Each structure stands twice: as structure tokens, then as C-alpha cells.
mmCIF file of C-alpha atoms in Angstrom:
data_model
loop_
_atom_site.group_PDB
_atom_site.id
_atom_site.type_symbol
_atom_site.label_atom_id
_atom_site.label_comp_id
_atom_site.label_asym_id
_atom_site.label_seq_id
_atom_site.Cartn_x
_atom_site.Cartn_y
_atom_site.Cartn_z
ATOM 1 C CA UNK A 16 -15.196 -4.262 21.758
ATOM 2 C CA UNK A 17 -15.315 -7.078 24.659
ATOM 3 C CA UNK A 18 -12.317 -9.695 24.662
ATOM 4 C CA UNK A 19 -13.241 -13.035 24.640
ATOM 5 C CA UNK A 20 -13.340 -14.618 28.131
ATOM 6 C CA UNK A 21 -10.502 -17.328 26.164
ATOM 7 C CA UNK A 22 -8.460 -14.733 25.057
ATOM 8 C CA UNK A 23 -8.658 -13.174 28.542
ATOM 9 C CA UNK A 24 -7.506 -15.450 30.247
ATOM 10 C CA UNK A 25 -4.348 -15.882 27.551
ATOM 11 C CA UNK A 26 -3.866 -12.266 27.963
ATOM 12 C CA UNK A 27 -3.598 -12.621 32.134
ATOM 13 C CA UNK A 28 -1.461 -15.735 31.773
ATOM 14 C CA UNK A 29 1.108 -13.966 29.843
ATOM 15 C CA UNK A 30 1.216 -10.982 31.227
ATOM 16 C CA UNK A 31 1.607 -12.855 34.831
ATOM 17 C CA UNK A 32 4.423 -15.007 33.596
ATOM 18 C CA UNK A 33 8.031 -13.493 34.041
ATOM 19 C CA UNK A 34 9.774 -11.894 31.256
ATOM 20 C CA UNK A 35 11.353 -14.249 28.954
ATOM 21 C CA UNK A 36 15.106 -13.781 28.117
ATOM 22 C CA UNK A 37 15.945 -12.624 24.597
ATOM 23 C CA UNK A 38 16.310 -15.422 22.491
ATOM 24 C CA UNK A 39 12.845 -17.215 24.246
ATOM 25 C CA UNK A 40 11.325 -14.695 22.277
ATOM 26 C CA UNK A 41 8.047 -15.045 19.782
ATOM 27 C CA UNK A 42 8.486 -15.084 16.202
ATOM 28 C CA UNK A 43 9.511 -11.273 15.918
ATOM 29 C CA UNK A 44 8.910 -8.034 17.746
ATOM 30 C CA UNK A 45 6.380 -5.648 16.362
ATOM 31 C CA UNK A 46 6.987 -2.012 17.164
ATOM 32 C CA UNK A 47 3.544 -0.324 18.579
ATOM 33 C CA UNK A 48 2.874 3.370 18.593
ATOM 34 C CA UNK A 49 0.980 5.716 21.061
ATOM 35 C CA UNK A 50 -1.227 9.105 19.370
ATOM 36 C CA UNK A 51 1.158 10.867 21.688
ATOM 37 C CA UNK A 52 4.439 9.326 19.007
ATOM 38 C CA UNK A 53 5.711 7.474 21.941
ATOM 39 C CA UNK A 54 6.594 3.749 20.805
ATOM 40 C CA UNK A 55 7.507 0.274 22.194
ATOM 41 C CA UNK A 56 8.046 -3.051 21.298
ATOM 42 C CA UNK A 57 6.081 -6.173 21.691
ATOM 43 C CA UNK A 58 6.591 -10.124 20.601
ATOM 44 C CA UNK A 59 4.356 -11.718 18.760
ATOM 45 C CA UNK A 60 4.266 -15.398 16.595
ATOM 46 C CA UNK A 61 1.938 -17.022 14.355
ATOM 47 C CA UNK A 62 -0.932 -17.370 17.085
ATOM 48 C CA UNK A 63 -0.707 -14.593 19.183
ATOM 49 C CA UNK A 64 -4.464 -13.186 18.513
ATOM 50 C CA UNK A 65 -4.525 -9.381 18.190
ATOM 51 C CA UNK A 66 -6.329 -8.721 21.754
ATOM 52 C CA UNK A 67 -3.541 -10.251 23.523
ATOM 53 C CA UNK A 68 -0.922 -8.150 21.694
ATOM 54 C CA UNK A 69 -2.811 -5.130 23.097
ATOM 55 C CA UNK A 70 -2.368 -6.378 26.697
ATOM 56 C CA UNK A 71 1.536 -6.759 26.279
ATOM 57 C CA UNK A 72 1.963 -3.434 24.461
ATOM 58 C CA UNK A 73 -0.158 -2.010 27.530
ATOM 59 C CA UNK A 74 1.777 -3.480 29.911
ATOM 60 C CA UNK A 75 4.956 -1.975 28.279
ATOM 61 C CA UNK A 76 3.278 0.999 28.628
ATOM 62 C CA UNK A 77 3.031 1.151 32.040
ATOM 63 C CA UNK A 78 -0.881 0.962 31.787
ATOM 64 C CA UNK A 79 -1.368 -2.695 32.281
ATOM 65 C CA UNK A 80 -3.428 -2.119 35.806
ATOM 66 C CA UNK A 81 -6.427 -1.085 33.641
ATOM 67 C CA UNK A 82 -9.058 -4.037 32.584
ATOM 68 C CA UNK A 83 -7.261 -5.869 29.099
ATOM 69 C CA UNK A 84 -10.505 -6.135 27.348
ATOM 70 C CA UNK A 85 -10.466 -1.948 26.757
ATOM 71 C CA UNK A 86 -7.246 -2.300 24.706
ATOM 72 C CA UNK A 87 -6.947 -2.428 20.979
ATOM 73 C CA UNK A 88 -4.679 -2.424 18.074
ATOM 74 C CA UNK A 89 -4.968 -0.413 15.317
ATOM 75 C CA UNK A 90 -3.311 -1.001 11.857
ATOM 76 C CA UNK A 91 -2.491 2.374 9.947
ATOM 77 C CA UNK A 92 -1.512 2.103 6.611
ATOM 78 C CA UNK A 93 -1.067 5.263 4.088
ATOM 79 C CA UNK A 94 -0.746 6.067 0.292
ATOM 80 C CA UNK A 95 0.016 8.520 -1.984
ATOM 81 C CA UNK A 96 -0.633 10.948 -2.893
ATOM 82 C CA UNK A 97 -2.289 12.668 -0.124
ATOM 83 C CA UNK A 98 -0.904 10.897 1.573
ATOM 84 C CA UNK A 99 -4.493 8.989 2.361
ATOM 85 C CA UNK A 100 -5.141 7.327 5.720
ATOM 86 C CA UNK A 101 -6.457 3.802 6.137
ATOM 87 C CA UNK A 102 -7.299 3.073 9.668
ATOM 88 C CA UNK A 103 -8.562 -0.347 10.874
ATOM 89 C CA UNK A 104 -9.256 -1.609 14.736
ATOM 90 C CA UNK A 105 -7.903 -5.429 14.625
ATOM 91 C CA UNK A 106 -10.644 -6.925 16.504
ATOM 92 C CA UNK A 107 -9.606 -9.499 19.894
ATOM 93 C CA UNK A 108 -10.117 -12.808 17.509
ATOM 94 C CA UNK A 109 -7.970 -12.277 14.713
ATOM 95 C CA UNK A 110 -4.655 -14.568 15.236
ATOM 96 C CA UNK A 111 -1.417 -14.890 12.888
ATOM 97 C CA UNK A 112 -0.469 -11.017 14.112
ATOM 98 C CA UNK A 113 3.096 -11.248 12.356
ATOM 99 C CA UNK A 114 2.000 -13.021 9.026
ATOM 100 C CA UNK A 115 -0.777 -10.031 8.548
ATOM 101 C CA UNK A 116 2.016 -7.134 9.141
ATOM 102 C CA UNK A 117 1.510 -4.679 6.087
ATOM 103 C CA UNK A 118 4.188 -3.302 4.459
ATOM 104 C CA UNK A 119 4.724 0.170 5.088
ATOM 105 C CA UNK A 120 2.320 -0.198 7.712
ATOM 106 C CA UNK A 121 1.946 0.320 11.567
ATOM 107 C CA UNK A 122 0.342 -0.804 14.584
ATOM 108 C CA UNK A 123 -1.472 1.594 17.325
ATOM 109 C CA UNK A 124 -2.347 0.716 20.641
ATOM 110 C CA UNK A 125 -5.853 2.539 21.769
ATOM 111 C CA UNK A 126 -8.635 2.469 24.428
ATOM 112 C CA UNK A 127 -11.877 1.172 22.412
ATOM 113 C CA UNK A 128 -13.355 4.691 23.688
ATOM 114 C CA UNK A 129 -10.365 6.661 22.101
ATOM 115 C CA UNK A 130 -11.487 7.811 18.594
ATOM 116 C CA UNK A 131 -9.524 6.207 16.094
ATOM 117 C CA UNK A 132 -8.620 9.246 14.021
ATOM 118 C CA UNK A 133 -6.071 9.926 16.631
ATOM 119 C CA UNK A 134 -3.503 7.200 15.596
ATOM 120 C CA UNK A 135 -1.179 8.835 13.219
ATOM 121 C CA UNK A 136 -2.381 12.763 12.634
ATOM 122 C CA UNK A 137 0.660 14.007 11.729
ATOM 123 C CA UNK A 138 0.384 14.802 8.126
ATOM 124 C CA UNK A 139 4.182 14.668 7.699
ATOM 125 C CA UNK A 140 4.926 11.641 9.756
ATOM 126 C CA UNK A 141 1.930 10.236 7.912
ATOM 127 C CA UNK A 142 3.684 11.605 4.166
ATOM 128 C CA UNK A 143 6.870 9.458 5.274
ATOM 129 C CA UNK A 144 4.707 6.388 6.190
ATOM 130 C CA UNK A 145 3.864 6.367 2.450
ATOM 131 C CA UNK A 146 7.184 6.691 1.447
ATOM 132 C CA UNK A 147 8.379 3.801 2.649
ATOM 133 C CA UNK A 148 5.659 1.931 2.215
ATOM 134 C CA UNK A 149 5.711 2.760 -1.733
ATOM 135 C CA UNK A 150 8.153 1.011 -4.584
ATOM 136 C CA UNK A 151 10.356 4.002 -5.361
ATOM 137 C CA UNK A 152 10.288 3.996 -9.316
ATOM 138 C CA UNK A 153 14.298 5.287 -9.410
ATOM 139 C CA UNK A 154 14.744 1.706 -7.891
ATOM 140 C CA UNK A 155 12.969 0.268 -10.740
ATOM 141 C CA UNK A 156 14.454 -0.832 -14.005
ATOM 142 C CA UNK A 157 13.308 0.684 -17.153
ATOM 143 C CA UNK A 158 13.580 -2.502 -19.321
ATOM 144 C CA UNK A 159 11.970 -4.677 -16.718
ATOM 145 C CA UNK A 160 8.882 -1.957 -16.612
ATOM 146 C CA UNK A 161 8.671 -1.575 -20.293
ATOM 147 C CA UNK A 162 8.417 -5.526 -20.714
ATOM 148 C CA UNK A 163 5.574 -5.607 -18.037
ATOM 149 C CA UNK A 164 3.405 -2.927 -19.688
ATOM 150 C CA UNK A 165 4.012 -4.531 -23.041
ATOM 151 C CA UNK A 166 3.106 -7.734 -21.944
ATOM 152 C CA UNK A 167 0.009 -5.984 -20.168
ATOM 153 C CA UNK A 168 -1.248 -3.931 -23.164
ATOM 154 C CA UNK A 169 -0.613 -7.313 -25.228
ATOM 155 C CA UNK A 170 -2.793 -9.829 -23.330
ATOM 156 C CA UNK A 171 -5.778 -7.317 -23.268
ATOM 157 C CA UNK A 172 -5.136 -7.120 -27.176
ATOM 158 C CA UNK A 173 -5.336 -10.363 -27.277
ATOM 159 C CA UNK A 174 -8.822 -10.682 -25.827
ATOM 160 C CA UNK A 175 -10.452 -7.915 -28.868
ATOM 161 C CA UNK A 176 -11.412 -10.131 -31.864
ATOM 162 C CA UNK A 177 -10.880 -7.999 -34.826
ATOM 163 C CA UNK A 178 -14.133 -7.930 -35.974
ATOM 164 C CA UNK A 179 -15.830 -6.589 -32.996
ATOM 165 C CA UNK A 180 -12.908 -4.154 -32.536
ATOM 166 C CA UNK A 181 -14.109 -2.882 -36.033
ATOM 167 C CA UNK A 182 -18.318 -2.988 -35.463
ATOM 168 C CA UNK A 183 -16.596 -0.916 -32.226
ATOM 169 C CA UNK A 184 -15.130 2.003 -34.701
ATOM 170 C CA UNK A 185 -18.134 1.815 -36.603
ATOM 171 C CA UNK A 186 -20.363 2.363 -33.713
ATOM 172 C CA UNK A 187 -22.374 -0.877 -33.571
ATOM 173 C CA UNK A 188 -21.447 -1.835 -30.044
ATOM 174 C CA UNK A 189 -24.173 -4.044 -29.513
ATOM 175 C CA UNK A 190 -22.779 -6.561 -32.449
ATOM 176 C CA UNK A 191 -19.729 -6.794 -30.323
ATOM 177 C CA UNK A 192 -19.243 -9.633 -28.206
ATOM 178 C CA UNK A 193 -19.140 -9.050 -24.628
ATOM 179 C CA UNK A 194 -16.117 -10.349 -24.153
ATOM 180 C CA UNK A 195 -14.478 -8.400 -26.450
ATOM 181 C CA UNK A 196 -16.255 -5.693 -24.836
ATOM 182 C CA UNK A 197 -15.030 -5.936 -21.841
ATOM 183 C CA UNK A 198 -11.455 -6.776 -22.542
ATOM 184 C CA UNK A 199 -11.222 -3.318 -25.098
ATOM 185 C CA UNK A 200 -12.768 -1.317 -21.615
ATOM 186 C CA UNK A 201 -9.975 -2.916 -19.924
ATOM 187 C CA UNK A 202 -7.322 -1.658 -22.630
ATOM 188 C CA UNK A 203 -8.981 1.991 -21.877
ATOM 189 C CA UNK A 204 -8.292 1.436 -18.476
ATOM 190 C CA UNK A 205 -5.194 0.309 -18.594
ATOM 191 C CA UNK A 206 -3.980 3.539 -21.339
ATOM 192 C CA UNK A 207 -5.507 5.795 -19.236
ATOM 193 C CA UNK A 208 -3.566 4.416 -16.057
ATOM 194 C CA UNK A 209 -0.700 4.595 -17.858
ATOM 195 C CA UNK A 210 -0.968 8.152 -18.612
ATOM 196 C CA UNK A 211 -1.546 8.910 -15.604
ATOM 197 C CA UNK A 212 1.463 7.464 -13.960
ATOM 198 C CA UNK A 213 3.633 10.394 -14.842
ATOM 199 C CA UNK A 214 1.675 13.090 -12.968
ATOM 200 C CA UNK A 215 0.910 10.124 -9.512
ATOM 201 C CA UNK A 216 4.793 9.834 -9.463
ATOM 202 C CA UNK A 217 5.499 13.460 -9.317
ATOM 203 C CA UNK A 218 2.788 14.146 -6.762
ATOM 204 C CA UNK A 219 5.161 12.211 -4.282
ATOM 205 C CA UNK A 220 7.881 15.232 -4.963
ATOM 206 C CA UNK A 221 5.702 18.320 -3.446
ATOM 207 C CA UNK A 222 3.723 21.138 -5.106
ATOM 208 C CA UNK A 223 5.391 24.120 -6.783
ATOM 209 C CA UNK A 224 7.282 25.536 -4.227
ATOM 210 C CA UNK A 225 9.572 22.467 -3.520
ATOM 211 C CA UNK A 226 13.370 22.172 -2.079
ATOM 212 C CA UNK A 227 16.504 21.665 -4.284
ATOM 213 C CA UNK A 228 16.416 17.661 -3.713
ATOM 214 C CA UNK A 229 12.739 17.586 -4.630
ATOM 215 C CA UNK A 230 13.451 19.202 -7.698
ATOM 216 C CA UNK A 231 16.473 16.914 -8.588
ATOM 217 C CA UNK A 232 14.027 13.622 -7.578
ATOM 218 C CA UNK A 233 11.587 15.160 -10.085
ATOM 219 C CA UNK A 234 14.103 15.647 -12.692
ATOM 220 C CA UNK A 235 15.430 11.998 -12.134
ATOM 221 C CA UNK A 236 11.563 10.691 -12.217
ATOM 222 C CA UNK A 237 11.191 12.398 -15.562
ATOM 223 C CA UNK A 238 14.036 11.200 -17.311
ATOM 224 C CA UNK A 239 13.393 7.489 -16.040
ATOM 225 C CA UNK A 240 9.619 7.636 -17.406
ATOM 226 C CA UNK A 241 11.100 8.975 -20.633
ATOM 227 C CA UNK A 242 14.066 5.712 -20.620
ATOM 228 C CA UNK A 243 10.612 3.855 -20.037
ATOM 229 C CA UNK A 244 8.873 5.663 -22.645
ATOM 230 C CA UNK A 245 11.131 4.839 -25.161
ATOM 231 C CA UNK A 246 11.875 1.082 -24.258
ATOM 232 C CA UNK A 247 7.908 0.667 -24.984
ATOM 233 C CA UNK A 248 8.546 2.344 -28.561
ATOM 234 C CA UNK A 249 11.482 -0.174 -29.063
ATOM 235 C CA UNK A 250 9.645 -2.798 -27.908
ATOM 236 C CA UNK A 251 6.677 -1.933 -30.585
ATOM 237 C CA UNK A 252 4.323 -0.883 -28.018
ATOM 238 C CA UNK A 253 2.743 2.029 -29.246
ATOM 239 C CA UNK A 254 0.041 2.478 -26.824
ATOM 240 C CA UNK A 255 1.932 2.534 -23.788
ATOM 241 C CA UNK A 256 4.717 4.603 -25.536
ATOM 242 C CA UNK A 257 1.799 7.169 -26.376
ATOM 243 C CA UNK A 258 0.210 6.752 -23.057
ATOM 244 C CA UNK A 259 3.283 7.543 -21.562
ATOM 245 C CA UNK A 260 3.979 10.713 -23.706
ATOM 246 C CA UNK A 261 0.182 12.325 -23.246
ATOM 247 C CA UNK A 262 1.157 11.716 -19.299
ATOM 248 C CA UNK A 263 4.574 13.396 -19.578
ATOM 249 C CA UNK A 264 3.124 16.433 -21.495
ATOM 250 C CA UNK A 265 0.407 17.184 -19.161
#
């Protein structure tokens, strides 16, 4: 990937001009990472394009002699469980670096002849990258979860018409209307993600050989799905209450 002979010249400018004191700083400072797991810190605002963010976190490098246009930023993102990898070169046009930050995420600085599997190989540095990035359900209150899956299960419900959720039970899906259709696929969907939220949330706590704080986190997840569980059955919400239980007795 070239730089643009525009951004070039940006990137030359700033790395030319002295140092600016503290508080002439951009926006905010965005911590960027070496494959080797050393790390530094470089400004960036609304408009400072990706390419030249590459050329200031090579210059705090020490490796700012080499030509700017072979530098690039990669953003590494990961999810459980797994944890799974998302890697993604930010190509030299792309501005508004700080607005774009993901959550959870991270920035790697790389030659564009470096393979980009080597940002972030560590699978347990990688695990913890998830982690953080991820709502912890313990945080989470049980009402306030209950009363979103209601009111999810009861805006799909209210997309069936009755009488093509019957010619459904009787077989006759093509009398159905397609909207109807498609809103009772939805409701499958949306029971069978339910049950299996149970067995995602205790994939974050480690197989079956886990430590003693694993085992109390897993103990803790369980008994807050069950809280959840039963705030669906008090709220009347049968199919996310049963969803929930087919999940917890897998």
C-alpha cells in the first residue's frame, strides 16, 4: 500500500515539526502495539488520516529513518469464544482515527510486507482482549435483561397473524403470508439464540479443568441466568423462560 503523495507530505510536516508540549496535544492519545508486545503512544484528532498515524507511531519507535509510505496500522479486534481474531490494515486515506477506535480493540503498527497474522498471536493476551472488550453479564441486571428479551420475543409475536401461524402448524406454509413468514423464522432465531446464551457465557470461564475463581464466575453466571430465567416467567414470557431453561440444562 503506497501513501498518497498529500498525505506524505502531512506525514513529513509533522514529523519535522518539534514536539508539542502536553496540553497542545490532538484530541487523545492512542496506544499502538509492536508483534514483538512492545507499545507506545501516539496523538491523534478527528482528521488525522490513518497513514500519518503510522509515521508518528514509527517515529516513536525509533524507526522513522525508513520511507513513511511502508508503514501501516492495523486494527485487532477479538471475540469470544475462541477467542476469534479480526484483523484489518487501515488503509493511508481513512481520516477520523479517534472517532473509529473500537471498543475492546487495538491498533498495530506494521511494514506493508510484514504478514498481518503477526499482530496479536498470543492466544492469552488475545483471550484478555475479548474480555474487556465484552459486556460482562454479572454487571448486567436481571430485570433490565428480562424486560429486553420480553419486549424482543413480543414484537416478533406481533408480526405472526394468527391465521398463518395456524396454516403454519397445519403444514400449509405456502398459504402463509410472507411476512408472517419471515417474522415466525425470526422468533426461531431469536429462541434458539436465547438458548444458546447459557452455554456462549460459560465458554468465557475455561474448559473442564478450570481454577477455583473460574469455577466461582461459573457458579455466579448460572445463578444470574436462572434470576433471568425466572424474571421472564414473571413477566409471562414463556418462550424466553423455556429458551433459557433448554440452554441451562444442556
Amino acid at each position: 500500500v503506497s501513501m498518497p503523495a498529500s498525505l506524505a507530505t502531512t506525514a513529513e510536516r509533522q514529523l519535522a515539526a518539534p514536539r508539542p508540549a502536553p496540553a497542545a496535544l490532538a484530541d487523545r492519545a492512542v496506544r499502538v502495539y509492536r508483534h514483538d508486545g512492545q507499545s507506545r503512544t501516539v496523538p491523534v484528532g478527528r482528521d488525522t488520516p490513518a497513514g500519518v498515524a503510522a509515521a508518528l507511531a514509527a517515529r516513536e519507535f525509533g524507526v522513522a529513518g525508513v520511507d513513511y509510505a511502508c508503514w501501516q496500522l492495523v486494527e485487532v479486534c477479538a471475540s469470544l469464544p475462541g477467542p476469534a481474531l479480526r484483523r484489518r490494515a487501515l488503509q493511508d486515506s481513512v481520516t477520523d482515527l479517534d472517532g473509529r477506535l473500537p471498543v475492546g480493540g487495538r491498533y498495530y503498527l506494521r511494514r506493508a510486507d510484514e504478514p498481518i497474522d503477526q499482530c496479536l498471536t498470543d492466544k492469552t493476551e488475545a483471550l484478555q482482549l475479548a474480555r474487556e472488550a465484552a459486556v460482562d453479564l454479572l454487571q448486567l441486571d436481571p430485570r433490565r435483561l428480562a424486560q429486553l428479551l420480553t419486549e424482543s420475543d413480543a414484537e416478533a409475536h406481533r408480526q405472526i397473524r394468527p391465521a398463518d401461524l395456524v396454516l403454519w402448524w397445519l403444514g400449509n406454509r405456502d398459504g402463509s403470508s410472507y411476512k408472517s413468514l419471515t417474522a415466525f423464522h425470526r422468533l426461531i432465531r431469536l429462541a434458539e439464540a436465547t438458548s444458546g446464551w447459557p452455554g456462549r457465557e460459560l465458554a468465557t470461564c475455561g474448559g473442564a479443568s478450570i481454577e477455583a475463581s473460574e469455577q466461582r464466575r461459573r457458579d455466579r453466571i448460572l445463578k444470574r441466568l436462572v434470576r433471568v430465567a425466572l424474571e421472564c416467567h414473571r413477566l409471562r414470557n414463556l418462550c424466553s423462560a423455556t429458551s433459557l431453561a433448554l440452554g441451562l440444562a444442556a
